[in-house]
Coordinates of C-alpha atoms in Angstrom, one line a residue:
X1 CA 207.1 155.7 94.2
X2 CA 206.9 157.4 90.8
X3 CA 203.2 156.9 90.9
X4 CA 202.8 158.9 93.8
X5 CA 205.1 161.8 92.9
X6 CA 203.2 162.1 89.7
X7 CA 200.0 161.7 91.7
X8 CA 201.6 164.7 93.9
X9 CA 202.0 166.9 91.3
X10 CA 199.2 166.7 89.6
X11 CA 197.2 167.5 93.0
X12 CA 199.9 170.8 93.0
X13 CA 199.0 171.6 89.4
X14 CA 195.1 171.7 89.9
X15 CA 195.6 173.7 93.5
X16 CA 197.7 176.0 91.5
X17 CA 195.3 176.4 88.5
X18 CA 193.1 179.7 88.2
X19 CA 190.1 177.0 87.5
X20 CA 190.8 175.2 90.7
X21 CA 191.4 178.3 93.2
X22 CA 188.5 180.3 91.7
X23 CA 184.6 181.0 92.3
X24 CA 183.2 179.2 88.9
X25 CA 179.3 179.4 87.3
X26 CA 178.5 177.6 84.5
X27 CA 178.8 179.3 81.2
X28 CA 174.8 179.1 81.5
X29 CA 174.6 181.8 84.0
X30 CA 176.2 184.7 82.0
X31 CA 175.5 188.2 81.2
X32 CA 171.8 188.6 79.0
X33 CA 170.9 185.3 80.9
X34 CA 167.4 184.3 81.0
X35 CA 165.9 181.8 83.9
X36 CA 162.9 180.0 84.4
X37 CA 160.1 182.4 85.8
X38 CA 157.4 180.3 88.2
X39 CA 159.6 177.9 89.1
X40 CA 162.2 177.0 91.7
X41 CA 165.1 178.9 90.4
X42 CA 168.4 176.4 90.5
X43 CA 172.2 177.5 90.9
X44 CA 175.0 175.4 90.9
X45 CA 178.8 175.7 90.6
X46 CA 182.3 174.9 92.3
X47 CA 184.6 176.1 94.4
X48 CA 187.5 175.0 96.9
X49 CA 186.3 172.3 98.8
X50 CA 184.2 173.4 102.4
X51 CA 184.2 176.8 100.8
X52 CA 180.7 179.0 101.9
X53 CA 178.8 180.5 99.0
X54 CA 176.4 183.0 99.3
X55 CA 174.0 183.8 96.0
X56 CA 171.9 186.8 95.6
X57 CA 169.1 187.6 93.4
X58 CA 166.5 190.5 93.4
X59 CA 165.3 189.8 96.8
X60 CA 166.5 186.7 97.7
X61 CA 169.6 184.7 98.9
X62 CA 170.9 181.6 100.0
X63 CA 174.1 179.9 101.0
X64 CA 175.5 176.9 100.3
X65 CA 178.9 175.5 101.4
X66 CA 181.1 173.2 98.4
X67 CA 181.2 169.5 98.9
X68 CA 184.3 167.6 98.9
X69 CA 184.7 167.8 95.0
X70 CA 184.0 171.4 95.3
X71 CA 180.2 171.6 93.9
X72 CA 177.7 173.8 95.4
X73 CA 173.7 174.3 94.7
X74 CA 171.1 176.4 95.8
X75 CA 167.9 176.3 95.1
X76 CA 165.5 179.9 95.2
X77 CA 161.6 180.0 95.5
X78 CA 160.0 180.6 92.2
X79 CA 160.1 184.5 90.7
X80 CA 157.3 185.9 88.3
X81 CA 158.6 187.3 84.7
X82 CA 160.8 190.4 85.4
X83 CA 164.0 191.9 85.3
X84 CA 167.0 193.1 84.6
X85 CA 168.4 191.9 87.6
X86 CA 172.1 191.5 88.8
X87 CA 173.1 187.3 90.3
X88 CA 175.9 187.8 92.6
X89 CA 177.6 184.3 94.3
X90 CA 180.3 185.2 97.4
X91 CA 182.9 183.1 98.2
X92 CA 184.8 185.3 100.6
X93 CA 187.8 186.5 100.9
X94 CA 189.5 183.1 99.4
X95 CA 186.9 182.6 96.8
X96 CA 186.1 186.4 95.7
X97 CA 182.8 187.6 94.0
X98 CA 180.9 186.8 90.9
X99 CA 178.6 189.1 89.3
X100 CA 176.0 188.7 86.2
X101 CA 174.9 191.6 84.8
X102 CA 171.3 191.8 83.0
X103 CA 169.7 188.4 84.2
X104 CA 166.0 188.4 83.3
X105 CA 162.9 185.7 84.5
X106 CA 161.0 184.9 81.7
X107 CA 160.5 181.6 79.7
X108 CA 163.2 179.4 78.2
X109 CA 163.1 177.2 75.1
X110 CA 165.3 174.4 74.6
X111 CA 165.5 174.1 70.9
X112 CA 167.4 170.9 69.5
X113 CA 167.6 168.1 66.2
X114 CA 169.3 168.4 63.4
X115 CA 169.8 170.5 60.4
X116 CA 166.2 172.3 59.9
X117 CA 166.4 172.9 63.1
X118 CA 170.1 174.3 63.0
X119 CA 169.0 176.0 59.5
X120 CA 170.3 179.5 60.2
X121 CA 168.9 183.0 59.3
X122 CA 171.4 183.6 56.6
X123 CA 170.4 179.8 55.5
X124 CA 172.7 177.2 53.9
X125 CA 174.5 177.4 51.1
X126 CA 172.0 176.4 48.3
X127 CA 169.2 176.8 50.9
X128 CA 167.9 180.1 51.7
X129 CA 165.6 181.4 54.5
X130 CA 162.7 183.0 52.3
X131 CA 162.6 187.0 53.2
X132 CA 166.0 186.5 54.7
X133 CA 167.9 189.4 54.0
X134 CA 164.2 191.5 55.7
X135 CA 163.7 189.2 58.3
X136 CA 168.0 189.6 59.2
X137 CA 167.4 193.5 59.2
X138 CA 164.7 193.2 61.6
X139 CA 166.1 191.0 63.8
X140 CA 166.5 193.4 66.7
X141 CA 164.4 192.2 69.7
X142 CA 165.4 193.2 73.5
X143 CA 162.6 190.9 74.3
X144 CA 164.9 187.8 73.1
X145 CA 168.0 186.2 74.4
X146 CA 170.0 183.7 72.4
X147 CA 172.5 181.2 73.3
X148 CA 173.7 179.0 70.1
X149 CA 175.6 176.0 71.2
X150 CA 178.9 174.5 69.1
X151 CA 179.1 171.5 67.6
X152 CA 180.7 168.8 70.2
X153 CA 180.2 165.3 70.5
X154 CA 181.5 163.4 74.4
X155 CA 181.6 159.8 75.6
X156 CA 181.1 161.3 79.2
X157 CA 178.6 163.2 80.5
X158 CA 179.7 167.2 80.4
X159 CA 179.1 169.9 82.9
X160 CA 179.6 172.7 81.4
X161 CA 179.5 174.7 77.5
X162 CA 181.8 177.3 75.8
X163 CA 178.9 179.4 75.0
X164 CA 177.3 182.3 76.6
X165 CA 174.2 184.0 76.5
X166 CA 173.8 187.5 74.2
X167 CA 171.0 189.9 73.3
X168 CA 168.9 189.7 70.0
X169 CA 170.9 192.1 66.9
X170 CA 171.1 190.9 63.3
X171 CA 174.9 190.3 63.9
X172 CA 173.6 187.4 66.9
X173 CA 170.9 186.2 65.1
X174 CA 171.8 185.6 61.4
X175 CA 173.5 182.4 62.8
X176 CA 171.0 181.4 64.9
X177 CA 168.8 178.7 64.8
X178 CA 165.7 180.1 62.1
X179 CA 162.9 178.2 63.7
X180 CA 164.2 179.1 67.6
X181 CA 164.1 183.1 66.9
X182 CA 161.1 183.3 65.1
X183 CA 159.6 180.9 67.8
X184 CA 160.9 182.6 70.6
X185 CA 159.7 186.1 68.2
X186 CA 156.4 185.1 68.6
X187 CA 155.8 184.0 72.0
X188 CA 157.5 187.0 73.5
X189 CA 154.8 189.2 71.7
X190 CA 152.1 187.5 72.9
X191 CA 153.1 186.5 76.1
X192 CA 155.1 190.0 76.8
X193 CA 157.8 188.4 78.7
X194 CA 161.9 187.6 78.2
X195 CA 162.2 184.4 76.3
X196 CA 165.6 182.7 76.4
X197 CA 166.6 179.8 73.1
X198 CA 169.1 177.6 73.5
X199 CA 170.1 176.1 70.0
X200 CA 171.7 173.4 70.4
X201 CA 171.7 171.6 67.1
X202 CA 173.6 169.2 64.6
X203 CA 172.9 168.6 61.2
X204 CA 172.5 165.2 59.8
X205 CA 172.3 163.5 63.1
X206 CA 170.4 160.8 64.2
X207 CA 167.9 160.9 67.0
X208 CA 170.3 157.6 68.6
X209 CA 172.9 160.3 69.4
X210 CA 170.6 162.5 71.0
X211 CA 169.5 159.8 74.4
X212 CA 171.3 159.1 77.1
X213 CA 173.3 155.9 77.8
X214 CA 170.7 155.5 80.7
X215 CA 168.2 155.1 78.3
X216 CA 169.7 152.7 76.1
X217 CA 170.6 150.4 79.4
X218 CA 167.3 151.0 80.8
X219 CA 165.1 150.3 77.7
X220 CA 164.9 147.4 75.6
X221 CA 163.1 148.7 72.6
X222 CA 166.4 151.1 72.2
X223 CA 168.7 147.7 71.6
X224 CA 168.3 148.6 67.5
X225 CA 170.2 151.6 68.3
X226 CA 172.9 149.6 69.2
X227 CA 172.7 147.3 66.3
X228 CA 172.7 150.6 63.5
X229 CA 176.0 151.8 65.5
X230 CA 177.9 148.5 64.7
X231 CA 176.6 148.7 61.2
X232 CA 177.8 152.3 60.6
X233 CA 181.3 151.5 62.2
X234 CA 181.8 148.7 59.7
X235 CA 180.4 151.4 56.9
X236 CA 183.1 153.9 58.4
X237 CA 186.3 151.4 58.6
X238 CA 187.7 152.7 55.4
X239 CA 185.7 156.1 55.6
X240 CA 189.8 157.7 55.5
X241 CA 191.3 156.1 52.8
X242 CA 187.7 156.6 50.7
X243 CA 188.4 160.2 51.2
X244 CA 192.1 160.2 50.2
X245 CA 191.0 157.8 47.2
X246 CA 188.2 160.8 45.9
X247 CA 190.4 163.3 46.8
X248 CA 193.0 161.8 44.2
X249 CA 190.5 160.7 41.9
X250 CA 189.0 164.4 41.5
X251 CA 192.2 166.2 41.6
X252 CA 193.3 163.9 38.2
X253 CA 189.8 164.9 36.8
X254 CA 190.4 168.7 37.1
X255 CA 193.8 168.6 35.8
X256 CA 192.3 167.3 32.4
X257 CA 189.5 169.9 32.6
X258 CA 186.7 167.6 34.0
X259 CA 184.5 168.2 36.7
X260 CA 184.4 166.2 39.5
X261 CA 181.6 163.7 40.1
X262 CA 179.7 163.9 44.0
X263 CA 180.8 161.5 46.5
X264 CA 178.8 159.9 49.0
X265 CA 178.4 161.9 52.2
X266 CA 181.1 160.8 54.7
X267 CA 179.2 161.9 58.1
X268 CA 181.5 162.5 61.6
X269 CA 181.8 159.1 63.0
X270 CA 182.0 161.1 66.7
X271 CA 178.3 162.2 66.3
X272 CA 176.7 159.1 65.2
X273 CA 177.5 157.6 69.0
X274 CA 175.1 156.8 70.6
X275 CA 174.2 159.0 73.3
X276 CA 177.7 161.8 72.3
X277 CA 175.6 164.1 71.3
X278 CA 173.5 164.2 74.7
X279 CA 176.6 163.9 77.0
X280 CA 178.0 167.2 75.7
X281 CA 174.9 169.0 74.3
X282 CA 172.0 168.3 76.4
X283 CA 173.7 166.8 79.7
X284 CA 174.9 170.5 80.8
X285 CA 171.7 172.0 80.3
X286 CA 169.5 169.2 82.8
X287 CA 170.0 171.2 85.8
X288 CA 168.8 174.4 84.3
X289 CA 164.7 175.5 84.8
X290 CA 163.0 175.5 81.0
X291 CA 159.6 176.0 79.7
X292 CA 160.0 173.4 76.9
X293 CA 161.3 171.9 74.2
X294 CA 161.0 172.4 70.2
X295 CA 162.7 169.5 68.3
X296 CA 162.9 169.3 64.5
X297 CA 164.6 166.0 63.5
X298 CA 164.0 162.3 61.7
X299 CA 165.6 162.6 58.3
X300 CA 168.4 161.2 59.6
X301 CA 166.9 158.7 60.6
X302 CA 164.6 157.7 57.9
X303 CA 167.0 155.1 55.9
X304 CA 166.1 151.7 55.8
X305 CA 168.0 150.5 58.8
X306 CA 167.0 153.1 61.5
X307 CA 163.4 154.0 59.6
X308 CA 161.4 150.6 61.6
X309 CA 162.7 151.3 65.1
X310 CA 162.1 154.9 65.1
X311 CA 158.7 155.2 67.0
X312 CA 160.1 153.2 70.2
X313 CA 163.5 155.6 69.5
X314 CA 161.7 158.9 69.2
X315 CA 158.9 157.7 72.5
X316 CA 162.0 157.0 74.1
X317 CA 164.5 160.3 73.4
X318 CA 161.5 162.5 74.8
X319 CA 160.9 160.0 78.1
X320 CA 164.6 160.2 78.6
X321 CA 164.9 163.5 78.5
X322 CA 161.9 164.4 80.7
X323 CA 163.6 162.2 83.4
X324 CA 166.9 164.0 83.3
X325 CA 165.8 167.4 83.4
X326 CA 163.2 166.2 86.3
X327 CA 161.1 169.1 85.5
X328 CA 157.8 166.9 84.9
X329 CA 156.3 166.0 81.7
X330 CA 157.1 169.5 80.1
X331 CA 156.1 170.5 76.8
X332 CA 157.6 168.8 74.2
X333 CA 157.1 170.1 70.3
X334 CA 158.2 168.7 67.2
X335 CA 158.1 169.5 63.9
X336 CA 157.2 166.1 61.5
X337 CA 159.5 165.6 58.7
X338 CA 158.4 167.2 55.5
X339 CA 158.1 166.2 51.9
X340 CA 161.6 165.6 50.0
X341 CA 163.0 163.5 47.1
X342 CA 165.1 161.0 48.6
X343 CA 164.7 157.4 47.1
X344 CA 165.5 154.4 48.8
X345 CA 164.2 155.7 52.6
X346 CA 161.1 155.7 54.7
X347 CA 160.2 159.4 54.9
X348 CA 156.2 158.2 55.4
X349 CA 157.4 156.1 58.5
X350 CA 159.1 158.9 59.7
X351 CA 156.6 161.0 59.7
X352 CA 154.2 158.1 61.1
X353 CA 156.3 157.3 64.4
X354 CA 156.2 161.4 64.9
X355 CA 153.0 161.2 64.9
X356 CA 152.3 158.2 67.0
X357 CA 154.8 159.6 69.7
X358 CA 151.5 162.2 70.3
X359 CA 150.4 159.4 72.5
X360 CA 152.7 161.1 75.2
X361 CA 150.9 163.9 77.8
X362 CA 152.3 167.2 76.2
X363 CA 153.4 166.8 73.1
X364 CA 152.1 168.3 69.8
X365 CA 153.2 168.0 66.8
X366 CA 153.6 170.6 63.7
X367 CA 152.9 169.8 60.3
X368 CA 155.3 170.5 57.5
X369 CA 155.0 168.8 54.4
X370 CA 152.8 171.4 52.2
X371 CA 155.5 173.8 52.9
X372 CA 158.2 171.2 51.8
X373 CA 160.6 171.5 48.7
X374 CA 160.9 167.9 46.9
X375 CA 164.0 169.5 45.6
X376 CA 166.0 170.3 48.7
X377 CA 166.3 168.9 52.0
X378 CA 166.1 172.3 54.0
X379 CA 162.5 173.7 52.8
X380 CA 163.0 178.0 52.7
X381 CA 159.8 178.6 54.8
X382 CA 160.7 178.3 58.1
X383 CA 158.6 181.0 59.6
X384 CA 156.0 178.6 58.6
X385 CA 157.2 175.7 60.7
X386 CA 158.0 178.2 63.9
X387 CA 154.5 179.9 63.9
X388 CA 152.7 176.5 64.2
X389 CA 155.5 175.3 66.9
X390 CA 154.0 178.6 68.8
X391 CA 150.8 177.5 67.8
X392 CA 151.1 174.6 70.2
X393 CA 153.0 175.9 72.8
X394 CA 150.0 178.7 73.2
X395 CA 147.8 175.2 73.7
X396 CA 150.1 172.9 75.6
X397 CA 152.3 175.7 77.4
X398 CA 150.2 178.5 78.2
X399 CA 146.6 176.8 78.2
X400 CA 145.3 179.1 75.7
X401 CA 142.2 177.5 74.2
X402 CA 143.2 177.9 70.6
X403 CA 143.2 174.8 67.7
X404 CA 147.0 174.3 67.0
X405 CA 146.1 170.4 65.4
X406 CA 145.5 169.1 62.3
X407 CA 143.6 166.5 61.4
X408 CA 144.7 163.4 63.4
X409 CA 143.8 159.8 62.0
X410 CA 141.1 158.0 64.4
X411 CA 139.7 155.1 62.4
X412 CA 139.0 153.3 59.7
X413 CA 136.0 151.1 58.8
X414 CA 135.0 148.9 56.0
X415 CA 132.8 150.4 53.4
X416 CA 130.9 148.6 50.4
X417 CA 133.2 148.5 47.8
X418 CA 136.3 150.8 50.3
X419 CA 136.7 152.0 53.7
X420 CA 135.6 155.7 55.5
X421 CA 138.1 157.0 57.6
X422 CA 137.4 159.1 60.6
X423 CA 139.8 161.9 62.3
X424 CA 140.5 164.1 65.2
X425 CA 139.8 167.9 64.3
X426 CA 139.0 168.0 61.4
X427 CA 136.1 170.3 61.4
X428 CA 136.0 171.9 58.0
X429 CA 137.9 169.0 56.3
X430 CA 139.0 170.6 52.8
X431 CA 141.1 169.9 50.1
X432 CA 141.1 173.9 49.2
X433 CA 139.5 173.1 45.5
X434 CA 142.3 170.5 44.7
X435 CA 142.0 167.0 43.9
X436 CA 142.2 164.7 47.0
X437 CA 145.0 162.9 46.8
X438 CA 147.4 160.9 48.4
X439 CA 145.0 157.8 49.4
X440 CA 146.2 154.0 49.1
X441 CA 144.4 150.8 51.0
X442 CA 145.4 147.4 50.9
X443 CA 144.1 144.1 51.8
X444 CA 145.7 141.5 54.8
X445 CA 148.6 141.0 52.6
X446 CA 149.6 145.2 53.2
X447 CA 150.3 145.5 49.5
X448 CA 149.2 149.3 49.0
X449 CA 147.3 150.9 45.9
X450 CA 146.4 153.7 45.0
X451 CA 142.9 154.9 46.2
X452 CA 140.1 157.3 45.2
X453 CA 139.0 159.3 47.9
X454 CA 136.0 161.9 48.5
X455 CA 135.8 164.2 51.5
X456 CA 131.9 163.4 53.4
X457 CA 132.0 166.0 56.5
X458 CA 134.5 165.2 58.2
X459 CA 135.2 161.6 57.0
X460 CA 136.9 160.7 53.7
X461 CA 135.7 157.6 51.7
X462 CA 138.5 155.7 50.0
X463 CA 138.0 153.3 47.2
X464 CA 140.1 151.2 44.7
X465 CA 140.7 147.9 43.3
X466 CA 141.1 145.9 46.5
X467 CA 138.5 143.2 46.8
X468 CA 138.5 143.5 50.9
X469 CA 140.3 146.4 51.8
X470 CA 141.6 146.2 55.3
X471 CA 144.1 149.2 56.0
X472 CA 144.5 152.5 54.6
X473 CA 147.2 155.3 54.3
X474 CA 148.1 158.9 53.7
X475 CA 150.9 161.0 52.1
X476 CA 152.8 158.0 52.6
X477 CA 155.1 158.7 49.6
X478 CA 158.6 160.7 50.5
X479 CA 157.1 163.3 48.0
X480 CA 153.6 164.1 49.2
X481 CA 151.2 164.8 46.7
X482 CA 148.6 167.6 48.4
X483 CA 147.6 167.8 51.7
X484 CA 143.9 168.0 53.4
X485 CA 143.4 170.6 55.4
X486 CA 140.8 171.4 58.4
X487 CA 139.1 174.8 59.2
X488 CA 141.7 176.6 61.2
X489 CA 143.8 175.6 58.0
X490 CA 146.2 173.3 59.6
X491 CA 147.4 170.4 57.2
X492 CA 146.7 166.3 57.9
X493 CA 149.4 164.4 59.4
X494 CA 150.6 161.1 56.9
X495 CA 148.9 158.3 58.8
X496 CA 148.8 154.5 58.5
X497 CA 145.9 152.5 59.8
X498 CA 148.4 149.5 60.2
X499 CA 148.6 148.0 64.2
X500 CA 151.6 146.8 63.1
X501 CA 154.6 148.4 61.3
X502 CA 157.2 146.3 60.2
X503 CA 157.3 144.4 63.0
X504 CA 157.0 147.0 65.2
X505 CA 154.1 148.0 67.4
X506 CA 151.9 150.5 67.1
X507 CA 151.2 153.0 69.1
X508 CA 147.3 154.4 69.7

C-alpha cells in the first residue's frame, strides 16, 4: 500500500511540474543556433504524451505527435547555408508555442579531448595563448556561433545540456575552446558560411572516458580499458585522506615559514569512468546534424599502463562515435600529441597509434611537435595547431585539392651498412638547413640506437652501429629533437617501422 501511494504521488508531482506540462527543445536548439546545412535537418523534444507538434522552419514544416514517454522527432529535407531564420514547434493550446530566434544553416564542428583542446583564449594559468590579449580583442565574428559545454561526468546516457548557443564577442570567446574558434575562424572565411563549435572538453582525461559502454561490450581490443579502471580505483582508495594528510602537512610547513613541496596530481575519480564522459558530453549531441569532428587528446593517455593499448582505444573512440551519431564516416581530425618533458611515459607511442588510426576513411591528422614546448604541457601556439586542423578539413570536408599531410612513413628496406626509408608526401623532403635528427634502428632484438641519417630525394638513409638493422624510428623521444619537413612545409609524423608494438598489432 505505501508503495503505491508513493508511486501515486510521484506520478502527481511530475503532472504538476512546469517540466512535465510544458513544450521542451533541447538546450541545443536555442537562440544563435546553428544546424547542419545539406543534410536532413533533425528535431526532437517532449511533450504530454499523444500531444501533436507542429515545427516550422523557413519554408518548411512537419508534425509529429509525442509517444507514450512524451518524445517527439521530425525530420526536414536538407536546407543550403542560409539564414537568420526563426524554428517555431506548436503544441496547441495545452502545449503552447516555442520560438528560436536567429537560427542559421551552415556547418557544425564538434570539437572535443582534453586540455589543449579545452586551452582557452585567455589560456591557463602558466600557459598563455601567444598574441592573446590581440587575438581576444579581435574576437568579434557574426560569422561564428559558440556553444562551450561544462564539465559533467554520468553513468547513464544524458539527453539534454545546460548550455546554449551565443554569438562570437571577446566576452564569449576568451573562454572558449582556442583551437575551436580559430578553427571555426578560418573555415567561415573561406567557405563564407555560419559555422557552429561545440566545445565540449576536459582536461586531463583519458580517451577510455570518452567511448561509449556499447563500445566497450561490443569490442574486445577495448577490455584493457577495463583493466586501467580497476587499477586507478585501487590508486584512488585513499585519494581523500592523501589530500587531508598534504593539506596538514603544508599547512605545518607555512606556519614555520616554508614553502610547500608539489603533490601528486589527484585527478576526479568521476571522469576517469569509462564511458562518463560520453554519457553526458557526447551522448546529447548524437541526434544533432554535424560536419565533423576535431579532437586534440592522448597525453592522458600516454603513461605506461594505458600507452600499449591506445591504437585499438583511439581506432575504436572514432568507430564508436561514427556509429552513434549515424551520420556516415564523417570527418574526423586530430591533432597528434606534441613534444613535452614528461619522464617515465610513452609520448612516441602516442603519437604512433595517432598516426596509425589514419588507416580509417576520413581522418587526417595534424602535426604538432615543432610547435611544442618541452617545458609545458599546453604549447602557446595554438593558431598553429587550428590552421593545419582547417588544412584538412579543406581536403577531407570540402574536397578542396590542397596538400594538408606531412610526410607519412611507407617503408623501410635494408641498405649496405643501414636501411632507406620511404614516405607518403614528401615532395620536397627538407630539414630547413638543420641537422637531421631524431633517427634510431635496431636489429630483431628492437633495442634502438641512435642513427645517422641523410635526406636522398624523398627518402632518408639511416645508418649506425647495428650489424643487421631491421626496424627504424622517428622523433620517438617525448622531447623531439627537429622535425623534417616536406614542400608545403608540413612537419613528419614520429613513426615506427615495428609490425608489432608491445604486443600490440599494427596497423597499415
Amino acid at each position: 500500500m505505501m508503495k503505491r501511494l508513493l508511486a501515486t504521488a510521484v506520478f502527481a508531482a511530475v503532472l504538476a511540474s512546469p517540466a512535465a506540462a510544458q513544450l521542451k527543445l533541447p538546450h541545443l536548439f536555442s537562440d544563435h543556433a546553428v544546424l547542419q546545412r545539406d543534410r536532413p535537418l533533425h528535431i526532437w523534444g517532449w511533450a504530454h504524451a499523444g500531444a501533436t507538434v507542429a515545427v516550422a522552419l523557413h519554408d518548411q514544416r512537419a508534425t509529429a505527435i509525442a509517444d507514450r514517454l512524451g518524445r517527439w522527432e521530425v525530420w526536414l529535407k536538407p536546407a543550403a547555408a542560409g539564414g537568420p531564420y526563426v524554428l517555431t514547434v506548436d503544441g496547441g493550446a495545452t502545449e503552447g508555442t516555442l520560438r528560436v530566434e536567429d537560427v542559421m544553416l551552415g556547418d557544425v564542428w564538434f570539437a572535443s579531448g582534453q586540455s589543449n583542446m579545452e586551452f582557452p583564449l585567455k589560456g591557463f594559468d602558466g600557459a598563455p595563448l601567444k598574441n592573446a590579449a590581440a587575438e581576444i580583442a579581435a574576437a568579434t565574428n557574426p560569422r561564428i556561433r559558440l556553444l562551450r559545454i561544462a564539465h559533467k561526468a554520468s553513468t547513464l546516457p544524458l539527453r539534454d545540456i545546460d548550455a546554449t548557443w551565443t554569438t562570437t564577442t571577446p566576452a564569449t570567446a576568451i573562454d572558449f575552446s582556442a583551437i575551436g574558434y580559430f578553427f571555426a575562424r578560418e573555415i567561415a572565411a573561406r567557405e563564407h558560411v555560419t559555422v557552429g563549435v561545440i566545445d565540449s572538453t576536459w582536461g586531463g582525461t583519458p580517451a577510455d572516458s570518452w567511448v561509449s559502454t556499447d563500445a566497450f561490450a561490443t569490442d574486445t581490443a577495448l577490455a584493457p580499458a577495463i583493466d586501467a579502471r580497476a587499477r586507478f580505483q585501487q590508486d584512488q582508495t585513499d585519494a581523500d585522506l592523501a589530500l587531508v594528510a598534504e593539506a596538514r602537512e603544508d599547512a605545518a610547513i607555512r606556519a614555520t615559514g616554508g614553502t610547500p613541496p608539489s603533490h601528486p596530481w589527484h585527478p576526479p575519480e568521476e571522469a576517469y569512468r569509462p564511458s562518463s564522459l560520453y554519457n553526458a558530453m557526447v551522448a546529447p549531441f548524437t541526434g544533432y546534424g554535424i560536419k565533423g569532428v576535431i579532437w586534440y587528446q592522448g597525453e592522458t593517455n600516454s603513461n605506461v599502463a594505458r600507452a600499449p593499448y591506445y591504437a585499438d582505444l583511439f581506432r575504436g573512440l572514432i568507430t564508436d562515435w561514427r556509429h552513434n551519431f549515424a551520420q556516415g564516416a564523417f570527418p574526423f581530425l586530430y591533432a597528434q600529441i606534441s613534444s613535452f618533458n614528461s619522464p617515465a611515459e610513452e609520448w612516441g607511442l602516442v603519437r604512433d597509434a595517432q598516426r596509425r588510426a589514419l588507416g580509417l576513411a576520413g581522418t587526417a591528422m595534424a602535426v604538432t611537435t615543432d610547435v611544442g614546448d618541452p617545458g609545458n604541457v599546453h604549447p602557446a601556439d595554438k593558431q598553429t595547431v587550428a590552421a593545419r586542423l582547417a588544412l584538412a578539413a579543406r581536403s577531407v570536408a570540402y574536397g578542396e585539392r590542397v596538400a594538408y599531410e606531412g610526410p607519412l612513413f611507407r617503408q623501410a628496406s635494408g641498405e649496405p651498412g643501414g636501411m632507406r626509408i620511404w614516405f607518403d608526401h614528401a615532395a620536397g623532403l627538407t630539414s630547413r638547413g638543420a641537422p637531421v635528427t631524431g633517427f634510431e634502428i635496431a636489429g630483431s632484438d628492437r633495442s634502438f640506437v641512435a642513427a645517422t641519417a641523410t635526406i636522398d630525394g624523398d627518402t632518408v638513409v639511416v645508418a649506425g652501429p647495428v650489424r643487421q638493422p631491421r626496424y627504424v624510428r622517428y622523433n620517438w623521444a617525448n622531447v623531439v629533437p627537429g622535425s623534417l619537413y616536406n614542400a608545403a612545409g608540413l612537419p613528419m609524423s614520429t613513426f615506427t617501422s615495428e609490425e608489432r608494438i608491445q604486443g600490440h598489432m599494427a596497423y597499415p
